[in-house]
């Protein structure tokens, strides 16, 4: 696996780890807040009960007691008269349903608790649940109508067994266990309250932790993305440098080996007698030395730019005249190597330019248009003045540049990766030069291209 991919994988794993740790912590906080909420309201409701027993006459079940008293007398009679066990079971069910219904409908404790909470500014929106524990009908003998599992467990606990804690009390708040009894019945039940917007309250209390953890996760993700991008950029630059060194070695070697061969040729006996050959070889050496010199100067100049802003020697010139001169010189220099189509008209506009740098810039575009072409090159140069700026574009019918390469062609040392890179010689500095020069004039350069169809480079220079 590549180093880049390993870093990506490690980053993703650590972010996932961070997210799960945060979730674990938040879950813990939520549970703790939930428990605290339950504890708080358990204490508050017990205080409320104490307050009511001190201050008020009833406990909220007066109506319930009243109804059950008369009902239980009759129920007792009925139940004792039944012999059939099935009918007895049905009767027990009916009695239990009646008791449960009455205690749910007729109790006033919910209202009393709600107004007590409201007076103290606590939450007072809750639902009640009444869990019946046991119901016994008492006459000469006692008939057990119902015993809940909880009640049975408690009995066994009293006898030494272990009781599982009540399921219901985990999520609901137990206000109290009540036992209601008179001569005819004994009715025991648990009274629970459940706050309807508890989740909302808990969310409010934990939102700060939520916010902080989401924020920290986001920060880590952003840091990771920035670091990863930097790493990729570093890698790209180091690849570019390696390519540059390879290309430069290649570029320098060609004129050097020509010079070496020419030197060897001059040493040969039969050449020394042939003046024409000597002259030809000397010219070759001279030409290659100039090329070598140009290459070295270009590299030196670029490294100079890195250290200092390069100085322009601007003059106000007729841009059309300058362009004509550059194109004429280029054509004669390359021996009519391309069909050049001039479609520019600046109406005699005068622009502030450093003519030498401007010439280099246009020359680089022209020589690329010739170099990156597999057909006989056709170049069109357009130009006009618009909005106080001069626009010059150089279009060719060459190999074109892929969309991805278009983003990088102006980077230092960048050479498009399509095809054989050594087929077209170069150091990846020409367009970098163009961009630097355009920017030094306060202008810009852009490219549009379709692979296989050709490219257009457009320079914009302020007036
Ligand atoms: P060099 O020509 O030395 O490689 P440049 O900076 O001039 O460096 O160009 C960078 C890259 O842009 C080239 O390697 C080439 O792939 C691409 N390129 C530049 N000009 C053209 C063009 N006119 N047509 C197609 N590709 C081009």
PDB file of N, CA, C and O in Angstrom, residues 23 57 99 127 145-146 199 227 250-251 284 298 348 360 366 384 389 409 424 430:
ATOM      1  N   UNK A  23     -19.136   9.043  21.509  1.00  0.00           N
ATOM      2  CA  UNK A  23     -20.490   8.510  21.679  1.00  0.00           C
ATOM      3  C   UNK A  23     -20.619   7.804  23.020  1.00  0.00           C
ATOM      4  O   UNK A  23     -21.606   7.957  23.725  1.00  0.00           O
ATOM      5  N   UNK A  57     -55.867  17.822  54.474  1.00  0.00           N
ATOM      6  CA  UNK A  57     -56.624  16.811  55.195  1.00  0.00           C
ATOM      7  C   UNK A  57     -56.421  15.439  54.560  1.00  0.00           C
ATOM      8  O   UNK A  57     -56.088  14.472  55.228  1.00  0.00           O
ATOM      9  N   UNK A  99     -61.289  -2.038  40.852  1.00  0.00           N
ATOM     10  CA  UNK A  99     -60.366  -1.342  41.769  1.00  0.00           C
ATOM     11  C   UNK A  99     -59.372  -0.488  40.982  1.00  0.00           C
ATOM     12  O   UNK A  99     -59.156   0.676  41.285  1.00  0.00           O
ATOM     13  N   UNK A 127     -47.236  11.998  33.303  1.00  0.00           N
ATOM     14  CA  UNK A 127     -48.339  11.030  33.257  1.00  0.00           C
ATOM     15  C   UNK A 127     -48.186  10.119  34.455  1.00  0.00           C
ATOM     16  O   UNK A 127     -47.062   9.933  34.936  1.00  0.00           O
ATOM     17  N   UNK A 145     -57.163 -11.756  45.632  1.00  0.00           N
ATOM     18  CA  UNK A 145     -57.665 -11.489  44.278  1.00  0.00           C
ATOM     19  C   UNK A 145     -56.490 -11.380  43.299  1.00  0.00           C
ATOM     20  O   UNK A 145     -56.513 -11.884  42.198  1.00  0.00           O
ATOM     21  N   UNK A 146     -55.430 -10.753  43.760  1.00  0.00           N
ATOM     22  CA  UNK A 146     -54.288 -10.538  42.857  1.00  0.00           C
ATOM     23  C   UNK A 146     -52.998 -10.313  43.656  1.00  0.00           C
ATOM     24  O   UNK A 146     -53.014  -9.675  44.704  1.00  0.00           O
ATOM     25  N   UNK A 199     -37.103  13.758  27.940  1.00  0.00           N
ATOM     26  CA  UNK A 199     -36.062  13.646  26.905  1.00  0.00           C
ATOM     27  C   UNK A 199     -35.584  15.032  26.479  1.00  0.00           C
ATOM     28  O   UNK A 199     -34.392  15.264  26.312  1.00  0.00           O
ATOM     29  N   UNK A 227      -3.891  18.399   6.757  1.00  0.00           N
ATOM     30  CA  UNK A 227      -2.608  17.688   6.795  1.00  0.00           C
ATOM     31  C   UNK A 227      -2.479  16.748   5.599  1.00  0.00           C
ATOM     32  O   UNK A 227      -1.427  16.681   4.952  1.00  0.00           O
ATOM     33  N   UNK A 250      18.741  15.151 -18.941  1.00  0.00           N
ATOM     34  CA  UNK A 250      18.521  14.769 -20.315  1.00  0.00           C
ATOM     35  C   UNK A 250      18.811  15.944 -21.267  1.00  0.00           C
ATOM     36  O   UNK A 250      19.524  15.810 -22.254  1.00  0.00           O
ATOM     37  N   UNK A 251      18.246  17.121 -20.904  1.00  0.00           N
ATOM     38  CA  UNK A 251      18.409  18.328 -21.728  1.00  0.00           C
ATOM     39  C   UNK A 251      19.871  18.766 -21.816  1.00  0.00           C
ATOM     40  O   UNK A 251      20.343  19.185 -22.867  1.00  0.00           O
ATOM     41  N   UNK A 284      28.895  24.002 -35.141  1.00  0.00           N
ATOM     42  CA  UNK A 284      28.061  23.099 -34.338  1.00  0.00           C
ATOM     43  C   UNK A 284      28.373  23.260 -32.856  1.00  0.00           C
ATOM     44  O   UNK A 284      27.472  23.378 -32.007  1.00  0.00           O
ATOM     45  N   UNK A 298      18.530  29.908 -17.939  1.00  0.00           N
ATOM     46  CA  UNK A 298      17.117  29.788 -17.588  1.00  0.00           C
ATOM     47  C   UNK A 298      16.962  29.263 -16.162  1.00  0.00           C
ATOM     48  O   UNK A 298      16.201  29.805 -15.355  1.00  0.00           O
ATOM     49  N   UNK A 348      -3.653  50.826 -32.698  1.00  0.00           N
ATOM     50  CA  UNK A 348      -2.548  51.700 -32.302  1.00  0.00           C
ATOM     51  C   UNK A 348      -2.440  51.925 -30.802  1.00  0.00           C
ATOM     52  O   UNK A 348      -1.794  52.878 -30.355  1.00  0.00           O
ATOM     53  N   UNK A 360       9.809  37.132 -24.505  1.00  0.00           N
ATOM     54  CA  UNK A 360      10.025  35.768 -23.998  1.00  0.00           C
ATOM     55  C   UNK A 360       8.691  35.058 -23.806  1.00  0.00           C
ATOM     56  O   UNK A 360       8.530  33.882 -24.169  1.00  0.00           O
ATOM     57  N   UNK A 366       4.524  30.521 -28.549  1.00  0.00           N
ATOM     58  CA  UNK A 366       4.656  30.119 -29.958  1.00  0.00           C
ATOM     59  C   UNK A 366       5.449  28.828 -30.075  1.00  0.00           C
ATOM     60  O   UNK A 366       5.062  27.906 -30.814  1.00  0.00           O
ATOM     61  N   UNK A 384      -6.934  42.078 -28.959  1.00  0.00           N
ATOM     62  CA  UNK A 384      -7.753  43.300 -29.005  1.00  0.00           C
ATOM     63  C   UNK A 384      -7.631  44.029 -27.672  1.00  0.00           C
ATOM     64  O   UNK A 384      -7.134  43.459 -26.694  1.00  0.00           O
ATOM     65  N   UNK A 389      -7.743  46.810 -21.012  1.00  0.00           N
ATOM     66  CA  UNK A 389      -6.689  45.793 -20.926  1.00  0.00           C
ATOM     67  C   UNK A 389      -6.478  45.180 -22.307  1.00  0.00           C
ATOM     68  O   UNK A 389      -7.384  45.162 -23.144  1.00  0.00           O
ATOM     69  N   UNK A 409      -0.454  23.138 -15.599  1.00  0.00           N
ATOM     70  CA  UNK A 409       0.585  23.448 -16.598  1.00  0.00           C
ATOM     71  C   UNK A 409       1.410  24.699 -16.272  1.00  0.00           C
ATOM     72  O   UNK A 409       2.550  24.811 -16.709  1.00  0.00           O
ATOM     73  N   UNK A 424       8.592  14.963 -26.278  1.00  0.00           N
ATOM     74  CA  UNK A 424       8.678  16.418 -26.383  1.00  0.00           C
ATOM     75  C   UNK A 424       9.649  16.880 -25.305  1.00  0.00           C
ATOM     76  O   UNK A 424       9.373  16.690 -24.120  1.00  0.00           O
ATOM     77  N   UNK A 430       8.635  26.688 -19.157  1.00  0.00           N
ATOM     78  CA  UNK A 430       8.172  27.693 -20.126  1.00  0.00           C
ATOM     79  C   UNK A 430       6.904  28.410 -19.688  1.00  0.00           C
ATOM     80  O   UNK A 430       6.847  29.641 -19.639  1.00  0.00           O
TER      81      UNK A 430
END
